[in-house]
Short mmCIF file of C-alpha atoms and ligand atoms in Angstrom, two decimals:
data_model
loop_
_atom_site.label_atom_id
_atom_site.label_comp_id
_atom_site.label_asym_id
_atom_site.label_seq_id
_atom_site.Cartn_x
_atom_site.Cartn_y
_atom_site.Cartn_z
CA UNK A 1 117.50 81.82 -117.98
CA UNK A 2 114.25 82.80 -116.35
CA UNK A 3 114.58 86.00 -114.34
CA UNK A 4 113.01 84.34 -111.36
CA UNK A 5 116.18 82.28 -110.92
CA UNK A 6 118.49 85.30 -111.19
CA UNK A 7 116.80 88.21 -109.45
CA UNK A 8 116.49 88.60 -105.70
CA UNK A 9 118.68 87.51 -102.83
CA UNK A 10 121.04 84.52 -103.02
CA UNK A 11 119.22 81.60 -101.38
CA UNK A 12 121.01 78.26 -101.88
CA UNK A 13 118.78 75.18 -101.99
CA UNK A 14 119.66 72.92 -99.07
CA UNK A 15 120.05 69.24 -99.78
CA UNK A 16 119.16 66.38 -97.48
CA UNK A 17 120.89 63.17 -98.49
CA UNK A 18 118.71 60.05 -98.19
CA UNK A 19 121.21 57.52 -99.58
CA UNK A 20 121.67 55.71 -96.26
CA UNK A 21 117.95 55.30 -95.55
CA UNK A 22 115.22 55.88 -98.12
CA UNK A 23 117.60 55.30 -101.05
CA UNK A 24 118.39 51.68 -100.28
CA UNK A 25 114.94 51.17 -98.73
CA UNK A 26 113.40 52.10 -102.08
CA UNK A 27 115.64 50.09 -104.40
CA UNK A 28 117.27 47.39 -102.22
CA UNK A 29 114.53 46.48 -99.74
CA UNK A 30 116.45 48.33 -96.98
CA UNK A 31 119.26 45.80 -97.01
CA UNK A 32 122.35 48.04 -97.04
CA UNK A 33 124.69 47.14 -94.20
CA UNK A 34 126.40 49.65 -91.94
CA UNK A 35 129.85 48.43 -92.96
CA UNK A 36 129.16 49.45 -96.57
CA UNK A 37 128.33 53.01 -95.46
CA UNK A 38 131.54 53.57 -93.54
CA UNK A 39 134.03 53.83 -96.46
CA UNK A 40 132.32 57.02 -97.71
CA UNK A 41 130.94 58.33 -94.41
CA UNK A 42 133.62 60.96 -93.78
CA UNK A 43 133.48 62.30 -97.34
CA UNK A 44 129.68 62.45 -97.17
CA UNK A 45 130.10 64.55 -94.03
CA UNK A 46 132.22 67.03 -96.02
CA UNK A 47 129.69 67.54 -98.84
CA UNK A 48 127.66 70.20 -97.03
CA UNK A 49 124.35 68.37 -96.82
CA UNK A 50 121.71 70.06 -94.66
CA UNK A 51 121.19 66.66 -93.04
CA UNK A 52 121.70 62.99 -93.74
CA UNK A 53 118.80 60.58 -93.27
CA UNK A 54 120.27 57.48 -91.65
CA UNK A 55 117.47 55.76 -89.77
CA UNK A 56 113.74 55.12 -89.40
CA UNK A 57 111.20 53.78 -91.80
CA UNK A 58 112.02 50.14 -92.33
CA UNK A 59 115.65 50.22 -91.15
CA UNK A 60 114.91 49.25 -87.55
CA UNK A 61 112.80 46.31 -88.73
CA UNK A 62 115.16 45.06 -91.45
CA UNK A 63 118.35 45.45 -89.44
CA UNK A 64 117.39 43.18 -86.54
CA UNK A 65 115.29 40.78 -88.63
CA UNK A 66 117.38 40.21 -91.76
CA UNK A 67 120.82 41.71 -91.19
CA UNK A 68 121.52 40.55 -87.63
CA UNK A 69 122.58 44.11 -86.79
CA UNK A 70 121.57 45.98 -83.67
CA UNK A 71 119.51 48.88 -85.07
CA UNK A 72 120.67 51.20 -82.26
CA UNK A 73 124.31 50.74 -83.26
CA UNK A 74 123.99 52.25 -86.75
CA UNK A 75 123.55 55.92 -85.79
CA UNK A 76 126.14 55.50 -83.02
CA UNK A 77 128.70 54.06 -85.44
CA UNK A 78 127.99 56.58 -88.20
CA UNK A 79 128.32 59.42 -85.70
CA UNK A 80 131.98 58.51 -85.20
CA UNK A 81 132.62 59.34 -88.86
CA UNK A 82 129.99 61.99 -89.54
CA UNK A 83 130.55 64.73 -87.00
CA UNK A 84 129.27 67.88 -88.71
CA UNK A 85 126.15 66.87 -90.62
CA UNK A 86 122.98 66.45 -88.53
CA UNK A 87 121.26 63.05 -88.61
CA UNK A 88 117.62 62.81 -89.45
CA UNK A 89 115.20 59.92 -89.05
CA UNK A 90 111.71 59.16 -90.27
CA UNK A 91 109.32 58.52 -87.39
CA UNK A 92 105.79 57.16 -87.92
CA UNK A 93 104.28 59.15 -85.05
CA UNK A 94 102.73 56.89 -82.43
CA UNK A 95 103.68 53.91 -84.67
CA UNK A 96 107.38 54.79 -84.16
CA UNK A 97 109.25 52.43 -86.49
CA UNK A 98 106.59 49.72 -86.36
CA UNK A 99 103.17 49.10 -87.79
CA UNK A 100 100.76 49.77 -84.94
CA UNK A 101 100.15 52.44 -82.31
CA UNK A 102 102.35 51.86 -79.26
CA UNK A 103 101.61 53.02 -75.73
CA UNK A 104 102.92 56.42 -74.63
CA UNK A 105 105.57 54.91 -72.33
CA UNK A 106 107.12 53.08 -75.29
CA UNK A 107 106.99 56.22 -77.43
CA UNK A 108 108.71 58.32 -74.74
CA UNK A 109 111.45 55.76 -74.15
CA UNK A 110 112.01 55.32 -77.88
CA UNK A 111 112.35 59.02 -78.66
CA UNK A 112 114.65 59.63 -75.67
CA UNK A 113 116.89 56.75 -76.71
CA UNK A 114 116.93 57.91 -80.34
CA UNK A 115 118.17 61.32 -79.20
CA UNK A 116 120.84 59.60 -77.14
CA UNK A 117 122.16 57.52 -80.06
CA UNK A 118 122.55 60.59 -82.25
CA UNK A 119 119.35 61.53 -84.05
CA UNK A 120 119.14 65.33 -84.36
CA UNK A 121 116.11 65.86 -86.59
CA UNK A 122 112.87 63.91 -86.35
CA UNK A 123 110.63 63.85 -89.41
CA UNK A 124 107.32 62.86 -87.85
CA UNK A 125 104.28 61.80 -89.83
CA UNK A 126 101.03 59.92 -89.38
CA UNK A 127 99.34 57.81 -92.03
CA UNK A 128 96.04 59.61 -91.46
CA UNK A 129 97.64 63.04 -90.97
CA UNK A 130 95.99 62.95 -87.52
CA UNK A 131 98.22 65.27 -85.51
CA UNK A 132 97.07 63.80 -82.19
CA UNK A 133 99.30 60.85 -83.11
CA UNK A 134 102.28 63.26 -83.07
CA UNK A 135 101.66 64.55 -79.58
CA UNK A 136 103.74 62.27 -77.37
CA UNK A 137 106.71 62.11 -79.80
CA UNK A 138 106.76 65.86 -80.11
CA UNK A 139 106.77 66.40 -76.35
CA UNK A 140 109.91 64.27 -76.06
CA UNK A 141 111.64 65.68 -79.16
CA UNK A 142 111.18 69.16 -77.74
CA UNK A 143 112.16 68.14 -74.21
CA UNK A 144 115.43 66.77 -75.64
CA UNK A 145 116.04 70.03 -77.50
CA UNK A 146 115.96 68.36 -80.92
CA UNK A 147 114.50 69.50 -84.26
CA UNK A 148 110.84 68.58 -84.86
CA UNK A 149 110.07 68.39 -88.55
CA UNK A 150 106.33 68.04 -89.04
CA UNK A 151 105.48 66.05 -92.17
CA UNK A 152 102.18 65.84 -94.00
CA UNK A 153 101.49 62.85 -96.23
CA UNK A 154 100.67 64.04 -99.70
CA UNK A 155 97.71 62.19 -101.12
CA UNK A 156 95.22 62.55 -103.94
CA UNK A 157 91.93 61.06 -105.06
CA UNK A 158 92.40 62.22 -108.65
CA UNK A 159 95.42 62.76 -110.94
CA UNK A 160 95.99 66.39 -109.87
CA UNK A 161 95.71 68.42 -106.67
CA UNK A 162 92.10 69.36 -105.89
CA UNK A 163 88.69 67.81 -105.35
CA UNK A 164 86.80 67.60 -102.07
CA UNK A 165 89.46 66.14 -99.83
CA UNK A 166 93.11 66.63 -100.78
CA UNK A 167 92.99 70.17 -102.08
CA UNK A 168 95.24 73.18 -101.49
CA UNK A 169 93.31 74.18 -98.38
CA UNK A 170 93.70 70.71 -96.81
CA UNK A 171 97.50 70.80 -97.02
CA UNK A 172 97.79 74.46 -96.02
CA UNK A 173 95.58 73.92 -92.97
CA UNK A 174 97.62 70.87 -91.90
CA UNK A 175 100.84 72.83 -92.21
CA UNK A 176 99.39 75.68 -90.14
CA UNK A 177 98.45 73.15 -87.47
CA UNK A 178 102.02 71.78 -87.48
CA UNK A 179 103.41 75.25 -87.02
CA UNK A 180 101.05 75.78 -84.10
CA UNK A 181 102.34 72.51 -82.62
CA UNK A 182 105.85 73.93 -82.53
CA UNK A 183 107.33 72.47 -85.72
CA UNK A 184 110.88 73.67 -86.50
CA UNK A 185 110.33 72.91 -90.17
CA UNK A 186 107.54 71.56 -92.37
CA UNK A 187 107.78 68.71 -94.84
CA UNK A 188 105.51 67.69 -97.68
CA UNK A 189 106.00 63.95 -97.79
CA UNK A 190 105.07 62.49 -101.16
CA UNK A 191 105.78 58.82 -100.63
CA UNK A 192 104.02 57.69 -103.82
CA UNK A 193 105.70 60.20 -106.12
CA UNK A 194 102.41 61.68 -107.28
CA UNK A 195 102.86 65.39 -106.69
CA UNK A 196 103.08 67.09 -110.08
CA UNK A 197 105.33 70.06 -110.92
CA UNK A 198 102.71 72.80 -111.26
CA UNK A 199 100.75 71.59 -108.23
CA UNK A 200 103.85 71.75 -106.05
CA UNK A 201 104.53 75.25 -107.38
CA UNK A 202 101.09 76.34 -106.17
CA UNK A 203 101.39 74.54 -102.84
CA UNK A 204 104.87 75.82 -101.94
CA UNK A 205 103.95 79.35 -103.07
CA UNK A 206 100.90 79.24 -100.80
CA UNK A 207 102.84 77.86 -97.81
CA UNK A 208 105.48 80.53 -98.22
CA UNK A 209 102.82 83.22 -97.81
CA UNK A 210 102.07 82.36 -94.20
CA UNK A 211 105.08 80.61 -92.74
CA UNK A 212 108.67 81.60 -92.03
CA UNK A 213 109.54 78.00 -91.23
CA UNK A 214 111.80 76.14 -93.64
CA UNK A 215 109.71 74.13 -96.11
CA UNK A 216 111.10 70.72 -97.08
CA UNK A 217 109.97 68.51 -99.95
CA UNK A 218 110.28 64.72 -100.03
CA UNK A 219 109.22 62.87 -103.15
CA UNK A 220 109.92 59.67 -105.01
CA UNK A 221 110.79 59.29 -108.67
CA UNK A 222 108.19 56.50 -109.12
CA UNK A 223 105.88 58.22 -111.60
CA UNK A 224 108.71 60.01 -113.43
CA UNK A 225 107.76 63.56 -112.38
CA UNK A 226 110.09 64.09 -109.43
CA UNK A 227 112.96 65.98 -111.08
CA UNK A 228 110.51 68.37 -112.74
CA UNK A 229 108.68 68.67 -109.44
CA UNK A 230 111.86 69.69 -107.62
CA UNK A 231 112.62 72.37 -110.17
CA UNK A 232 109.17 73.93 -109.84
CA UNK A 233 109.31 73.64 -106.04
CA UNK A 234 112.69 75.40 -106.08
CA UNK A 235 111.27 78.17 -108.27
CA UNK A 236 108.46 78.57 -105.76
CA UNK A 237 110.96 78.91 -102.92
CA UNK A 238 111.18 75.48 -101.28
CA UNK A 239 114.08 75.50 -98.81
CA UNK A 240 115.21 71.87 -98.67
CA UNK A 241 114.83 68.83 -100.95
CA UNK A 242 115.71 65.16 -100.49
CA UNK A 243 118.03 63.42 -102.95
CA UNK A 244 120.26 60.35 -103.24
CA UNK A 245 123.60 59.74 -104.88
CA UNK A 246 122.94 58.70 -108.49
CA UNK A 247 123.31 54.90 -108.10
CA UNK A 248 120.58 54.89 -105.42
CA UNK A 249 118.39 57.45 -107.16
CA UNK A 250 115.51 57.38 -109.67
CA UNK A 251 113.32 54.25 -110.01
CA UNK A 252 111.18 54.27 -106.84
CA UNK A 253 113.83 56.25 -104.92
CA UNK A 254 114.53 60.01 -104.82
CA UNK A 255 115.82 62.22 -107.65
CA UNK A 256 119.60 62.19 -108.04
CA UNK A 257 121.62 64.99 -106.48
CA UNK A 258 124.21 65.40 -109.27
CA UNK A 259 121.94 66.71 -112.09
CA UNK A 260 120.20 69.01 -109.62
CA UNK A 261 123.51 70.54 -108.53
CA UNK A 262 124.47 71.31 -112.13
CA UNK A 263 120.97 72.56 -113.04
CA UNK A 264 121.15 75.18 -110.29
CA UNK A 265 124.72 76.32 -110.95
CA UNK A 266 124.93 80.05 -111.57
CA UNK A 267 121.40 80.73 -110.28
CA UNK A 268 120.50 82.43 -107.03
CA UNK A 269 119.64 78.97 -105.72
CA UNK A 270 123.01 77.37 -106.51
CA UNK A 271 123.66 74.59 -103.98
CA UNK A 272 127.39 75.28 -104.03
CA UNK A 273 128.09 71.54 -104.06
CA UNK A 274 130.95 69.97 -105.96
CA UNK A 275 129.49 67.58 -108.53
CA UNK A 276 132.83 65.83 -109.12
CA UNK A 277 133.08 64.81 -105.50
CA UNK A 278 129.51 63.55 -105.53
CA UNK A 279 130.25 61.39 -108.58
CA UNK A 280 133.29 59.98 -106.78
CA UNK A 281 131.10 58.94 -103.84
CA UNK A 282 128.69 57.22 -106.20
CA UNK A 283 131.53 55.02 -107.45
CA UNK A 284 131.66 53.34 -104.06
CA UNK A 285 127.96 52.43 -104.33
CA UNK A 286 128.59 50.91 -107.77
CA UNK A 287 131.44 48.87 -106.32
CA UNK A 288 129.29 47.29 -103.59
CA UNK A 289 126.26 46.86 -105.88
CA UNK A 290 126.81 43.17 -106.74
CA UNK A 291 126.24 42.29 -103.06
CA UNK A 292 122.74 43.73 -103.21
CA UNK A 293 121.80 42.90 -106.80
CA UNK A 294 119.28 40.23 -105.81
CA UNK A 295 117.13 42.80 -104.00
CA UNK A 296 116.89 45.09 -107.00
CA UNK A 297 113.45 44.98 -108.60
CA UNK A 298 114.27 44.76 -112.28
CA UNK A 299 111.48 42.73 -113.83
CA UNK A 300 110.23 45.61 -115.95
CA UNK A 301 111.92 47.55 -118.74
CA UNK A 302 110.46 50.87 -117.60
CA UNK A 303 112.33 52.71 -114.88
CA UNK A 304 109.12 54.48 -113.91
CA UNK A 305 105.64 53.30 -113.08
CA UNK A 306 103.50 55.38 -115.40
CA UNK A 307 100.36 53.64 -114.12
CA UNK A 308 100.50 55.56 -110.86
CA UNK A 309 99.78 58.74 -112.84
CA UNK A 310 96.40 57.29 -113.73
CA UNK A 311 95.32 55.56 -110.51
CA UNK A 312 97.50 57.07 -107.70
CA UNK A 313 98.05 53.58 -106.26
CA UNK A 314 101.61 53.36 -104.90
CA UNK A 315 103.87 50.75 -106.50
CA UNK A 316 104.45 48.83 -103.26
CA UNK A 317 100.71 48.50 -102.78
CA UNK A 318 100.25 47.05 -106.28
CA UNK A 319 102.88 44.35 -105.75
CA UNK A 320 101.08 43.38 -102.52
CA UNK A 321 97.73 43.20 -104.33
CA UNK A 322 99.21 40.99 -107.02
CA UNK A 323 100.74 38.55 -104.54
CA UNK A 324 97.51 38.45 -102.52
CA UNK A 325 95.46 37.72 -105.65
CA UNK A 326 97.95 35.05 -106.77
CA UNK A 327 97.56 33.28 -103.42
CA UNK A 328 93.80 33.30 -103.89
CA UNK A 329 94.18 32.11 -107.47
CA UNK A 330 92.34 35.22 -108.64
CA UNK A 331 94.94 37.25 -110.51
CA UNK A 332 92.46 37.69 -113.37
CA UNK A 333 90.42 39.98 -111.10
CA UNK A 334 93.11 42.67 -110.76
CA UNK A 335 91.14 45.19 -112.84
CA UNK A 336 88.12 44.74 -110.58
CA UNK A 337 90.38 45.40 -107.57
CA UNK A 338 91.68 48.61 -109.17
CA UNK A 339 88.05 49.72 -109.54
CA UNK A 340 87.21 48.66 -105.99
CA UNK A 341 90.06 50.51 -104.26
CA UNK A 342 88.65 54.08 -104.60
CA UNK A 343 85.27 52.85 -103.33
CA UNK A 344 86.66 50.98 -100.31
CA UNK A 345 89.03 53.86 -99.60
CA UNK A 346 86.17 56.35 -99.57
CA UNK A 347 84.14 54.14 -97.22
CA UNK A 348 87.19 53.94 -94.94
CA UNK A 349 87.34 57.75 -94.67
CA UNK A 350 89.70 58.46 -97.61
CA UNK A 351 93.00 57.71 -95.84
CA UNK A 352 96.25 58.65 -97.58
CA UNK A 353 97.72 55.50 -99.13
CA UNK A 354 100.88 55.05 -97.05
CA UNK A 355 102.05 52.35 -94.62
CA UNK A 356 99.95 50.96 -92.98
CA UNK A 357 96.72 52.35 -94.50
CA UNK A 358 97.73 51.39 -98.06
CA UNK A 359 97.92 47.74 -97.01
CA UNK A 360 94.70 47.94 -94.99
CA UNK A 361 92.71 49.40 -97.89
CA UNK A 362 94.41 47.08 -100.41
CA UNK A 363 93.72 43.88 -98.49
CA UNK A 364 90.09 44.83 -97.84
CA UNK A 365 89.56 45.77 -101.50
CA UNK A 366 90.80 42.32 -102.57
CA UNK A 367 88.47 40.64 -100.04
CA UNK A 368 85.57 42.76 -101.26
CA UNK A 369 86.15 41.63 -104.84
CA UNK A 370 86.89 37.98 -104.18
CA UNK A 371 84.47 37.18 -101.32
CA UNK A 372 81.81 39.86 -101.89
CA UNK A 373 81.66 43.32 -100.36
CA UNK A 374 82.38 43.19 -96.59
CA UNK A 375 81.53 39.47 -96.38
CA UNK A 376 84.97 39.28 -94.79
CA UNK A 377 86.53 42.15 -92.85
CA UNK A 378 90.18 42.21 -91.82
CA UNK A 379 91.02 43.07 -88.19
CA UNK A 380 93.05 46.10 -89.24
CA UNK A 381 90.25 47.42 -91.45
CA UNK A 382 87.89 46.93 -88.53
CA UNK A 383 90.27 48.90 -86.25
CA UNK A 384 90.48 51.70 -88.80
CA UNK A 385 86.68 51.89 -89.01
CA UNK A 386 86.27 52.35 -85.25
CA UNK A 387 88.92 55.06 -84.93
CA UNK A 388 91.79 53.05 -83.48
CA UNK A 389 94.25 54.52 -85.99
CA UNK A 390 92.93 58.04 -85.51
CA UNK A 391 90.64 60.41 -87.34
CA UNK A 392 90.26 59.79 -91.05
CA UNK A 393 90.30 62.74 -93.50
CA UNK A 394 86.58 62.22 -94.25
CA UNK A 395 83.98 60.46 -92.06
CA UNK A 396 83.86 56.68 -92.51
CA UNK A 397 80.78 55.21 -94.17
CA UNK A 398 78.11 54.76 -91.44
CA UNK A 399 76.66 51.58 -92.97
CA UNK A 400 80.03 49.85 -93.18
CA UNK A 401 80.88 51.04 -89.68
CA UNK A 402 77.61 49.53 -88.44
CA UNK A 403 78.64 46.17 -89.93
CA UNK A 404 81.99 46.41 -88.18
CA UNK A 405 80.51 47.37 -84.81
CA UNK A 406 78.10 44.46 -84.98
CA UNK A 407 81.09 42.12 -85.10
CA UNK A 408 82.88 43.95 -82.25
CA UNK A 409 80.05 43.32 -79.86
CA UNK A 410 79.18 46.32 -77.74
CA UNK A 411 82.10 48.51 -78.82
CA UNK A 412 81.55 52.18 -79.54
CA UNK A 413 83.76 54.12 -81.96
CA UNK A 414 86.73 55.98 -80.49
CA UNK A 415 86.79 59.70 -81.11
CA UNK A 416 89.67 60.77 -78.84
CA UNK A 417 93.43 60.28 -79.25
CA UNK A 418 93.92 56.56 -80.01
CA UNK A 419 96.85 56.12 -77.62
CA UNK A 420 94.66 57.21 -74.69
CA UNK A 421 93.13 53.75 -75.06
CA UNK A 422 96.41 51.84 -74.84
CA UNK A 423 97.73 50.68 -71.45
CA UNK A 424 101.45 51.16 -70.69
CA UNK A 425 103.50 48.37 -72.26
CA UNK A 426 107.11 48.58 -71.07
CA UNK A 427 106.82 46.96 -67.64
CA UNK A 428 104.95 44.03 -69.13
CA UNK A 429 107.49 43.66 -71.95
CA UNK A 430 110.28 43.65 -69.38
CA UNK A 431 108.58 40.93 -67.40
CA UNK A 432 108.10 38.78 -70.51
CA UNK A 433 111.59 39.10 -71.96
CA UNK A 434 113.37 38.96 -68.61
CA UNK A 435 117.17 38.79 -68.56
CA UNK A 436 117.43 38.35 -72.32
CA UNK A 437 117.07 42.15 -72.58
CA UNK A 438 120.29 43.38 -71.01
CA UNK A 439 119.91 47.07 -71.87
CA UNK A 440 117.10 49.59 -72.40
CA UNK A 441 117.90 49.34 -76.10
CA UNK A 442 117.32 45.58 -76.05
CA UNK A 443 114.05 46.08 -74.22
CA UNK A 444 112.85 48.51 -76.90
CA UNK A 445 113.77 46.09 -79.70
CA UNK A 446 111.58 43.52 -77.97
CA UNK A 447 108.76 45.95 -77.10
CA UNK A 448 108.53 47.10 -80.72
CA UNK A 449 108.99 43.70 -82.36
CA UNK A 450 108.15 40.96 -79.84
CA UNK A 451 108.77 37.88 -82.01
CA UNK A 452 111.61 38.93 -84.32
CA UNK A 453 113.03 41.10 -81.53
CA UNK A 454 113.30 38.13 -79.16
CA UNK A 455 114.89 36.07 -81.95
CA UNK A 456 117.44 38.84 -82.56
CA UNK A 457 118.35 39.04 -78.87
CA UNK A 458 118.96 35.27 -78.85
CA UNK A 459 121.41 35.73 -81.75
CA UNK A 460 122.97 38.77 -80.18
CA UNK A 461 123.79 36.98 -76.92
CA UNK A 462 124.77 33.68 -78.52
CA UNK A 463 121.83 31.69 -77.16
CA UNK A 464 121.09 30.61 -80.70
CA UNK A 465 123.56 30.74 -83.61
CA UNK A 466 122.93 33.47 -86.14
CA UNK A 467 122.01 31.81 -89.47
CA UNK A 468 124.55 32.24 -92.27
CA UNK A 469 122.15 34.21 -94.45
CA UNK A 470 121.74 36.75 -91.64
CA UNK A 471 125.32 37.00 -90.45
CA UNK A 472 127.28 40.07 -91.52
CA UNK A 473 130.03 39.03 -93.97
CA UNK A 474 132.66 40.77 -91.85
CA UNK A 475 132.68 42.50 -88.51
CA UNK A 476 132.04 46.25 -88.64
CA UNK A 477 135.23 47.91 -87.54
CA UNK A 478 134.67 50.81 -85.17
CA UNK A 479 136.98 53.75 -85.12
CO1 CO B 1 110.12 58.17 -98.83
#
């Protein structure tokens, strides 16, 4: 065994479990129901996880839209069974758990309510890594005495770390800025699974030189590198990594916890976890699997998407491109779109490819190929080009911006914090939804998702019957 894993002080790797959020989001389109989490909830609490991710990302959206479940109830219910392990959620900065920037009053109310329902750790990120979009969330997280985990989206413009934009200095500077903002921990968030083992070794080693804050790594197995990446990150001193129980791991999800636990046994970074008990918990997920089988993407033989190693385009973005091209009867132009994406992305200021910028760049690239470059411009692309999402990593192309501004008659680009240009929204939402929103939680569901939120509230209060394909198969029994 390498000396580096034996010598020096004992320093167990801490494990965050993502089974109840990113795990089923990645392999089952976020469809896991609360009732299927409860049978193993208490045992999960006993495993010694640093935290359990239970909320955020697409859960809020999917729960009210497709599962007929009140999103606010999940953390409250789980908290009755999971009393020791802190809950963490993924928060898209000023986008909260939606797809656009919300006004500050909505952000404040949302964060306060999330603290109230049991969220202890907030992993905050912004698609552009523009920290001004963290500001309002962070004020409320801190005011509530909760843990602010600052996350930086890992992105590349080439197969390995480096180049003019996403180089070592870029990530180190962002992490320093997060520390200055009052972060309680720092997370490298690699949503596309593109961080490679030796690059993460360099990055974590560098971060460890200047910060005492815990460093957390989140990656996806998508490209096939993630387990190797964790091992090198652990050798470099990463404090916490995200995993899932084996049935919800690999593919486009996180690495599995069980092999990691055994790999580290007997080293100074031994997790101390009991692999037999973890395997037992996985058996429950196998048992409920048939219910969710139809959401499992299994069209391909390969468990990994090796293509992402070559072009850094996240898997979810590719499936969107393909369906968009199919609709336009232009699937034969996919290779041209692959070639167009880096060009359009550069003109758009080289945003990381994560929700929502991945879709914005993808859709515009398809339009550029099919209709001719910037003959058509999507509204979201236009917003991105005038600064409404925030500051892009590199300046946007001035010629393309000129085209955009010509269409937005008289508008000048925004250089300040985007949310400073958004009027308060809650009072207006309250007026529109009226008595259908009976609680502050209802009002937030509507404020975040006006059309599907209103539909959900009609189901919730029996104004309209909940369709059979939405209805939970059995009532969730509280404790
Ligand atoms: Co993720």
